[in-house]
Amino acid sequence: MKLTRKQVLAKAKASDLESVKKLNCWGCNLTDISIFSQIANIEVLTLSVNSISSLSPLAGCLSLCELYLRRNSIPSLSELSHMRPLTRLRVLWLAENPCCGADSSQYRLTVLRCLPRLQKLDNQVVTEDEIALALVEGEEVNTPPGSVQNQLSTNGHPETETENDPLNYNMEETNKIREELGMKLLSRDKFPSLSSPSTRENKLTLKRTHTLDAVLLLLQDLDEEELRFVHTAATNRLQTYMLDSETLTYSLQTQKRAEIQH
């Protein structure tokens, strides 16, 4: 069933869609919620116990703070990619959907990696440590194949880099960012052209450089709470590297002692 303008206005007791701030459509047998592309000011939305499979109509609901989607037909966590622009979203109830899978722990980490601003997920409070762990161990959520967003960004070629890719900077743009951040500018010999033949190592080095630039630039837009999340995640990641290094060193020392004994 398609949710219509008339139904929305009747349920919200509103005269126009722009004034709709709260809406409860629990158990309405809904499959089509495309109307929400016209309800940009919605703040609290209940869509539990329906048959909704796509979240793309919610991508423009930038004022959304609470979203209840329990017991629907959402097939994949990739649908959450449509909700990344919803920076005010703090409460999400997604349980009892096909996308949740059998591994509840990994499901939760993946959701929180995609939506790290959440304060409550499936009626359970989200902790700072949980967010930090999710940023490290949660799976990356990609745009659903065949979606309009994916088609526009790739033009049907998923492997093709686009002009909108934050990593696809040219030398001038990258050096401008580095200058703003007080970093040393890159020389041309350290910035191989993407259009000219280059080795795999050069491409990987270039991508890492762009990744660092993108991360440092994005840090300027984060608030205090978000910076704490990043700090905790970075600390945990460094500890993991240190443990791996210590394990490798111990293994090499053990192997060397064994060789000497023989």
Coordinates of C-alpha atoms in Angstrom, one line a residue:
M1 CA 0.0 0.0 0.0
K2 CA 1.2 3.5 -0.8
L3 CA 1.1 6.2 1.8
T4 CA -0.7 9.1 0.3
R5 CA -0.7 12.9 1.1
K6 CA -4.3 12.6 2.2
Q7 CA -3.5 9.9 4.8
V8 CA -0.5 11.8 6.1
L9 CA -2.4 15.0 6.6
A10 CA -5.3 13.1 8.3
K11 CA -3.0 11.2 10.7
A12 CA -0.9 14.3 11.5
K13 CA -3.9 16.6 11.7
A14 CA -2.0 19.1 9.5
S15 CA -3.0 21.4 6.7
D16 CA 0.1 20.9 4.6
L17 CA 3.1 18.5 4.4
E18 CA 5.6 21.1 5.5
S19 CA 4.0 21.4 8.9
V20 CA 4.1 17.7 9.6
K21 CA 6.6 17.1 12.5
K22 CA 5.4 13.8 14.0
L23 CA 3.7 10.9 12.3
N24 CA 2.6 7.5 13.4
C25 CA 1.9 4.9 10.7
W26 CA 2.3 1.8 12.8
G27 CA 0.8 -1.3 11.2
C28 CA -0.7 0.3 8.1
N29 CA 0.5 -2.4 5.6
L30 CA 2.7 0.2 3.9
T31 CA 5.1 -0.7 1.0
D32 CA 5.6 2.7 -0.6
I33 CA 6.7 5.7 1.5
S34 CA 7.8 7.9 -1.4
I35 CA 5.6 10.7 0.0
F36 CA 8.4 11.4 2.5
S37 CA 10.5 13.0 -0.2
Q38 CA 7.9 15.9 0.3
I39 CA 8.0 15.9 4.1
A40 CA 11.3 17.5 4.8
N41 CA 10.5 18.7 8.3
I42 CA 9.4 15.4 9.9
E43 CA 11.1 14.9 13.3
V44 CA 9.6 11.8 14.8
L45 CA 8.4 9.0 12.5
T46 CA 6.9 5.6 13.4
L47 CA 6.7 3.1 10.5
S48 CA 6.9 -0.1 12.5
V49 CA 5.0 -3.3 11.5
N50 CA 4.7 -2.6 7.8
S51 CA 6.2 -4.0 4.6
I52 CA 8.7 -1.3 3.7
S53 CA 11.8 -2.4 1.8
S54 CA 13.5 0.9 0.8
L55 CA 14.6 3.8 2.9
S56 CA 15.6 6.0 0.0
P57 CA 12.6 8.4 0.4
L58 CA 13.9 9.3 3.9
A59 CA 17.2 10.7 2.6
G60 CA 15.9 14.2 2.5
C61 CA 14.3 14.2 5.9
L62 CA 17.1 16.2 7.5
S63 CA 15.2 17.1 10.6
L64 CA 14.5 13.5 11.5
C65 CA 15.5 12.7 15.1
E66 CA 13.6 9.5 15.9
L67 CA 12.8 6.7 13.4
Y68 CA 11.0 3.5 14.3
L69 CA 11.2 0.7 11.6
R70 CA 10.7 -2.5 13.6
R71 CA 9.2 -5.4 11.8
N72 CA 9.4 -4.3 8.2
S73 CA 11.0 -5.9 5.1
I74 CA 14.3 -4.0 4.8
P75 CA 16.5 -6.6 3.0
S76 CA 20.0 -5.2 3.5
L77 CA 21.9 -2.8 5.8
S78 CA 23.0 -1.0 2.6
E79 CA 19.6 0.8 2.9
L80 CA 21.2 2.7 5.8
S81 CA 23.4 4.6 3.3
H82 CA 20.3 6.7 2.5
M83 CA 20.3 7.8 6.1
R84 CA 23.8 9.1 6.3
P85 CA 22.7 12.7 5.6
L86 CA 20.3 12.6 8.6
T87 CA 22.8 14.2 11.0
R88 CA 20.1 14.8 13.7
L89 CA 19.0 11.2 13.9
R90 CA 19.5 10.0 17.4
V91 CA 17.0 7.1 17.9
L92 CA 16.6 4.2 15.5
W93 CA 14.6 1.0 16.0
L94 CA 15.4 -1.4 13.2
A95 CA 15.1 -4.8 14.9
E96 CA 13.1 -7.7 13.4
N97 CA 14.0 -6.8 9.8
P98 CA 15.6 -9.3 7.4
C99 CA 18.7 -7.0 7.3
C100 CA 19.5 -7.7 10.9
G101 CA 20.7 -11.2 10.2
A102 CA 21.7 -13.8 12.7
D103 CA 24.8 -12.1 14.2
S104 CA 23.2 -9.4 16.4
S105 CA 26.5 -8.1 17.6
Q106 CA 28.0 -7.5 14.1
Y107 CA 24.7 -6.1 13.0
R108 CA 24.8 -3.5 15.7
L109 CA 28.4 -2.6 15.1
T110 CA 27.7 -2.1 11.4
V111 CA 24.7 0.1 12.0
L112 CA 26.7 2.2 14.4
R113 CA 29.6 2.5 12.0
C114 CA 27.2 3.9 9.4
L115 CA 25.3 6.1 11.8
P116 CA 27.7 7.0 14.6
R117 CA 25.6 9.8 16.0
L118 CA 22.9 7.4 17.2
Q119 CA 22.2 7.5 21.0
K120 CA 19.8 4.7 21.1
L121 CA 19.5 1.7 18.7
D122 CA 16.7 -0.9 19.1
N123 CA 15.7 0.5 22.4
Q124 CA 19.2 0.1 23.8
V125 CA 21.4 3.0 24.8
V126 CA 24.6 3.4 22.6
T127 CA 27.8 3.9 24.6
E128 CA 30.9 5.9 23.6
D129 CA 33.0 2.7 23.7
E130 CA 30.5 0.9 21.5
I131 CA 30.8 3.7 18.9
A132 CA 34.6 3.5 19.0
L133 CA 34.5 -0.3 18.5
A134 CA 32.0 0.0 15.7
L135 CA 34.2 2.5 13.8
V136 CA 36.9 -0.2 13.9
E137 CA 35.1 -3.5 13.6
G138 CA 31.8 -2.6 12.0
E139 CA 31.3 -3.4 8.3
E140 CA 31.2 -0.6 5.7
V141 CA 27.8 0.1 4.4
N142 CA 27.6 0.8 0.6
T143 CA 24.9 2.3 -1.5
P144 CA 22.4 -0.4 -2.6
P145 CA 23.1 -1.6 -6.2
G146 CA 20.7 -0.2 -8.7
S147 CA 19.8 2.8 -6.6
V148 CA 19.4 6.2 -8.2
Q149 CA 22.3 7.5 -6.0
N150 CA 24.6 4.7 -7.1
Q151 CA 23.7 5.1 -10.7
L152 CA 24.4 8.8 -10.7
S153 CA 27.7 8.5 -8.9
T154 CA 29.0 5.6 -11.0
N155 CA 27.1 6.0 -14.3
G156 CA 26.8 2.2 -14.4
H157 CA 30.5 1.6 -13.7
P158 CA 31.1 0.8 -10.0
E159 CA 34.8 0.7 -10.4
T160 CA 35.1 4.1 -12.0
E161 CA 36.3 7.0 -9.9
T162 CA 34.1 10.1 -10.2
E163 CA 34.7 13.8 -9.9
N164 CA 32.6 13.7 -6.7
D165 CA 34.9 11.1 -5.1
P166 CA 36.5 12.9 -2.0
L167 CA 39.7 11.0 -2.8
N168 CA 39.9 12.1 -6.4
Y169 CA 41.7 15.4 -5.9
N170 CA 44.3 16.9 -8.3
M171 CA 47.6 18.2 -7.1
E172 CA 46.5 21.8 -6.7
E173 CA 43.4 20.9 -4.7
T174 CA 45.4 18.5 -2.4
N175 CA 48.1 21.1 -1.8
K176 CA 45.5 23.8 -1.1
I177 CA 44.0 21.5 1.6
R178 CA 47.5 20.7 3.0
E179 CA 48.3 24.4 3.2
E180 CA 45.1 25.2 5.1
L181 CA 46.0 22.5 7.5
G182 CA 49.5 23.7 8.0
M183 CA 51.0 20.7 6.3
K184 CA 54.0 20.5 3.9
L185 CA 53.0 20.8 0.3
L186 CA 53.6 17.8 -2.0
S187 CA 56.1 18.1 -4.9
R188 CA 55.1 17.0 -8.3
D189 CA 57.4 13.9 -8.3
K190 CA 55.4 12.7 -5.3
F191 CA 52.1 13.3 -7.0
P192 CA 51.9 10.9 -10.0
S193 CA 49.2 11.8 -12.5
L194 CA 46.1 9.5 -12.5
S195 CA 45.9 9.7 -16.2
S196 CA 49.6 8.7 -16.9
P197 CA 51.0 5.2 -16.6
S198 CA 52.0 4.5 -13.0
T199 CA 52.8 1.6 -10.8
R200 CA 50.4 0.0 -8.4
E201 CA 52.6 1.2 -5.5
N202 CA 52.3 4.8 -6.7
K203 CA 48.5 4.5 -6.9
L204 CA 48.3 3.1 -3.4
T205 CA 50.5 5.8 -2.1
L206 CA 48.4 8.5 -3.8
K207 CA 45.2 7.0 -2.4
R208 CA 46.7 7.0 1.1
T209 CA 47.7 10.6 0.8
H210 CA 44.3 11.6 -0.4
T211 CA 42.7 9.6 2.4
L212 CA 44.7 11.4 5.0
D213 CA 43.9 14.8 3.5
A214 CA 40.2 14.0 3.4
V215 CA 40.2 12.8 7.1
L216 CA 42.1 15.8 8.3
L217 CA 39.8 18.1 6.4
L218 CA 36.7 16.5 7.8
L219 CA 38.0 16.8 11.4
Q220 CA 37.4 20.5 11.1
D221 CA 33.6 20.0 10.8
L222 CA 33.3 17.7 13.8
D223 CA 32.0 18.8 17.1
E224 CA 33.4 18.0 20.5
E225 CA 31.4 14.8 21.0
E226 CA 32.3 13.5 17.5
L227 CA 36.0 14.3 18.0
R228 CA 35.9 12.2 21.2
F229 CA 34.6 9.3 19.2
V230 CA 37.3 9.7 16.7
H231 CA 40.0 9.9 19.4
T232 CA 38.8 6.7 21.1
A233 CA 38.6 4.9 17.8
A234 CA 42.1 6.0 16.8
T235 CA 43.5 5.0 20.2
N236 CA 41.9 1.5 19.9
R237 CA 43.3 1.1 16.4
L238 CA 46.8 2.1 17.5
Q239 CA 46.6 -0.4 20.4
T240 CA 45.7 -3.1 17.9
Y241 CA 48.7 -2.2 15.7
M242 CA 50.9 -2.2 18.8
L243 CA 49.7 -5.7 19.8
D244 CA 50.2 -7.0 16.3
S245 CA 53.7 -5.6 16.3
E246 CA 54.5 -7.1 19.7
T247 CA 53.2 -10.5 18.6
L248 CA 55.2 -10.4 15.4
T249 CA 58.4 -9.4 17.3
Y250 CA 57.9 -12.2 19.8
S251 CA 57.3 -14.7 17.0
L252 CA 60.5 -13.7 15.2
Q253 CA 62.5 -13.9 18.4
T254 CA 61.1 -17.3 19.2
Q255 CA 61.9 -18.5 15.7
K256 CA 65.4 -17.1 15.9
R257 CA 66.1 -18.9 19.3
A258 CA 64.8 -22.1 17.8
E259 CA 67.1 -21.8 14.8
I260 CA 70.1 -21.2 17.1
Q261 CA 69.3 -24.2 19.3
H262 CA 69.2 -26.4 16.2

